[in-house]
């Protein structure tokens, strides 16, 4: 995929990447397992992930666990590489992954349901509804995912095969979006994203038992206003995120709860 000019992700909807498989990598060992991205050899902390133009990086780690991003809530993806991503700060020297959705004002009302069954207890359900008329549109998305992740594996070649213990996953989420065109060349969008994840943390290869788990909950609200005047495009964005992380380990009687808020806003003209 060719390079983009700085700011292109902010001015245009993201696209599905093609022909770029050798430049970036995303690894997830099992459903719900830690997933990070590497762009052109950079670490996960050197890549920025945007949701409708707003960064999703955790202020605790400086990176994002992609296992918390449901595919059901993403329609558009674009990857931007290297120096062209410097518009998003020094934390994006590896690249930028842009995720988002968009309104189709020509689309009729539609409802879609999807259910998936897989190996090792995987059960995935998704629902999407698009509706509206005239100058406004709305979309509602829901998902629920459960997996036992009790797959067999060999810790060492001289040891018997065993099943992965303490690796269950349970996720559910809700995304509500409203789009309104008050006048020609203007569009206002509101996005509300609620999600909770419960993940057990399996033992390492040198341990037999683990009782650790992690709960992630967040509420994200984003506002986007776009105005086109001739050859000039003005955009204003604002976001307010609240995220909770609760780590527990019964074996060592540890319970650690962290909550943080993130507020951001920007105005740009091109």
Short mmCIF file of C-alpha atoms in Angstrom, two decimals, residues 80-201:
data_model
loop_
_atom_site.label_atom_id
_atom_site.label_comp_id
_atom_site.label_asym_id
_atom_site.label_seq_id
_atom_site.Cartn_x
_atom_site.Cartn_y
_atom_site.Cartn_z
CA UNK A 80 0.11 4.50 7.84
CA UNK A 81 3.85 3.94 8.05
CA UNK A 82 7.00 5.61 9.33
CA UNK A 83 7.61 9.34 9.09
CA UNK A 84 4.19 10.05 7.62
CA UNK A 85 2.71 9.16 11.01
CA UNK A 86 4.66 11.88 12.88
CA UNK A 87 1.56 14.08 12.96
CA UNK A 88 0.41 11.95 15.91
CA UNK A 89 3.51 12.56 18.04
CA UNK A 90 6.72 10.75 18.88
CA UNK A 91 4.78 7.68 20.05
CA UNK A 92 3.80 6.95 16.44
CA UNK A 93 7.24 6.64 14.86
CA UNK A 94 6.47 3.06 13.81
CA UNK A 95 3.12 3.87 12.29
CA UNK A 96 -0.56 4.53 12.85
CA UNK A 97 -3.49 2.11 12.66
CA UNK A 98 -6.74 3.96 11.96
CA UNK A 99 -10.04 2.30 12.86
CA UNK A 100 -13.48 3.72 12.34
CA UNK A 101 -17.03 3.60 11.05
CA UNK A 102 -19.00 5.87 8.76
CA UNK A 103 -22.59 6.67 7.92
CA UNK A 104 -24.15 5.73 4.60
CA UNK A 105 -27.01 8.18 4.09
CA UNK A 106 -28.15 6.29 0.99
CA UNK A 107 -28.48 2.99 2.81
CA UNK A 108 -31.87 1.64 3.79
CA UNK A 109 -32.67 0.30 7.24
CA UNK A 110 -31.04 -3.07 7.81
CA UNK A 111 -30.55 -5.65 10.54
CA UNK A 112 -27.88 -8.34 10.55
CA UNK A 113 -27.25 -11.17 13.01
CA UNK A 114 -24.25 -13.47 13.16
CA UNK A 115 -23.34 -16.42 15.35
CA UNK A 116 -20.09 -18.39 15.26
CA UNK A 117 -19.09 -21.64 16.94
CA UNK A 118 -15.49 -22.76 17.06
CA UNK A 119 -13.05 -25.15 18.66
CA UNK A 120 -12.21 -25.07 22.36
CA UNK A 121 -15.51 -23.55 23.42
CA UNK A 122 -15.51 -20.49 21.16
CA UNK A 123 -18.97 -18.90 20.88
CA UNK A 124 -19.32 -15.51 19.18
CA UNK A 125 -22.54 -13.52 18.63
CA UNK A 126 -22.94 -10.20 16.80
CA UNK A 127 -25.87 -7.95 15.95
CA UNK A 128 -25.94 -4.77 13.85
CA UNK A 129 -28.80 -2.42 13.03
CA UNK A 130 -28.67 0.59 10.68
CA UNK A 131 -31.62 2.96 10.52
CA UNK A 132 -32.62 6.58 9.95
CA UNK A 133 -34.19 8.90 7.42
CA UNK A 134 -33.60 12.27 5.83
CA UNK A 135 -30.66 14.09 7.36
CA UNK A 136 -29.90 11.65 10.17
CA UNK A 137 -28.70 8.08 10.49
CA UNK A 138 -27.97 5.79 13.43
CA UNK A 139 -26.29 2.46 13.99
CA UNK A 140 -26.46 0.07 16.94
CA UNK A 141 -23.96 -2.76 17.38
CA UNK A 142 -23.78 -5.50 19.99
CA UNK A 143 -21.43 -8.42 20.50
CA UNK A 144 -20.81 -11.23 22.97
CA UNK A 145 -17.86 -13.61 22.92
CA UNK A 146 -17.01 -16.60 25.10
CA UNK A 147 -14.19 -19.12 24.83
CA UNK A 148 -12.78 -21.84 27.08
CA UNK A 149 -9.38 -21.87 25.33
CA UNK A 150 -8.63 -25.33 26.77
CA UNK A 151 -6.47 -26.44 23.84
CA UNK A 152 -3.79 -29.14 24.25
CA UNK A 153 -0.13 -28.24 24.02
CA UNK A 154 3.36 -29.48 24.86
CA UNK A 155 5.32 -27.44 27.38
CA UNK A 156 8.42 -29.48 26.59
CA UNK A 157 9.07 -32.32 24.19
CA UNK A 158 9.88 -34.73 27.02
CA UNK A 159 6.68 -33.97 28.96
CA UNK A 160 3.16 -35.31 28.30
CA UNK A 161 0.60 -33.19 26.50
CA UNK A 162 -1.66 -31.09 28.71
CA UNK A 163 -4.59 -28.74 28.29
CA UNK A 164 -4.29 -25.01 28.71
CA UNK A 165 -5.77 -24.21 32.15
CA UNK A 166 -7.30 -20.98 33.45
CA UNK A 167 -7.69 -19.28 30.06
CA UNK A 168 -11.42 -18.60 29.74
CA UNK A 169 -12.65 -15.44 28.04
CA UNK A 170 -15.92 -13.56 28.32
CA UNK A 171 -16.50 -10.28 26.46
CA UNK A 172 -19.52 -8.16 25.63
CA UNK A 173 -19.93 -4.70 24.20
CA UNK A 174 -22.33 -2.04 22.88
CA UNK A 175 -21.69 0.71 20.33
CA UNK A 176 -24.26 3.40 19.53
CA UNK A 177 -23.69 5.96 16.79
CA UNK A 178 -25.69 8.96 15.57
CA UNK A 179 -25.00 10.97 12.41
CA UNK A 180 -26.71 14.25 11.48
CA UNK A 181 -26.31 16.60 8.54
CA UNK A 182 -27.71 19.97 9.67
CA UNK A 183 -26.76 21.66 6.38
CA UNK A 184 -25.00 20.83 3.11
CA UNK A 185 -21.31 20.21 3.71
CA UNK A 186 -21.72 19.61 7.44
CA UNK A 187 -21.92 16.42 9.50
CA UNK A 188 -22.09 15.83 13.23
CA UNK A 189 -21.31 12.35 14.62
CA UNK A 190 -21.64 11.00 18.16
CA UNK A 191 -20.19 7.63 19.20
CA UNK A 192 -20.77 5.86 22.53
CA UNK A 193 -18.83 2.64 23.16
CA UNK A 194 -19.32 0.48 26.27
CA UNK A 195 -17.47 -2.78 26.82
CA UNK A 196 -16.45 -5.26 29.49
CA UNK A 197 -13.98 -8.16 29.31
CA UNK A 198 -13.18 -10.91 31.81
CA UNK A 199 -10.03 -12.86 31.01
CA UNK A 200 -8.32 -15.59 32.96
CA UNK A 201 -4.53 -15.57 32.79
#
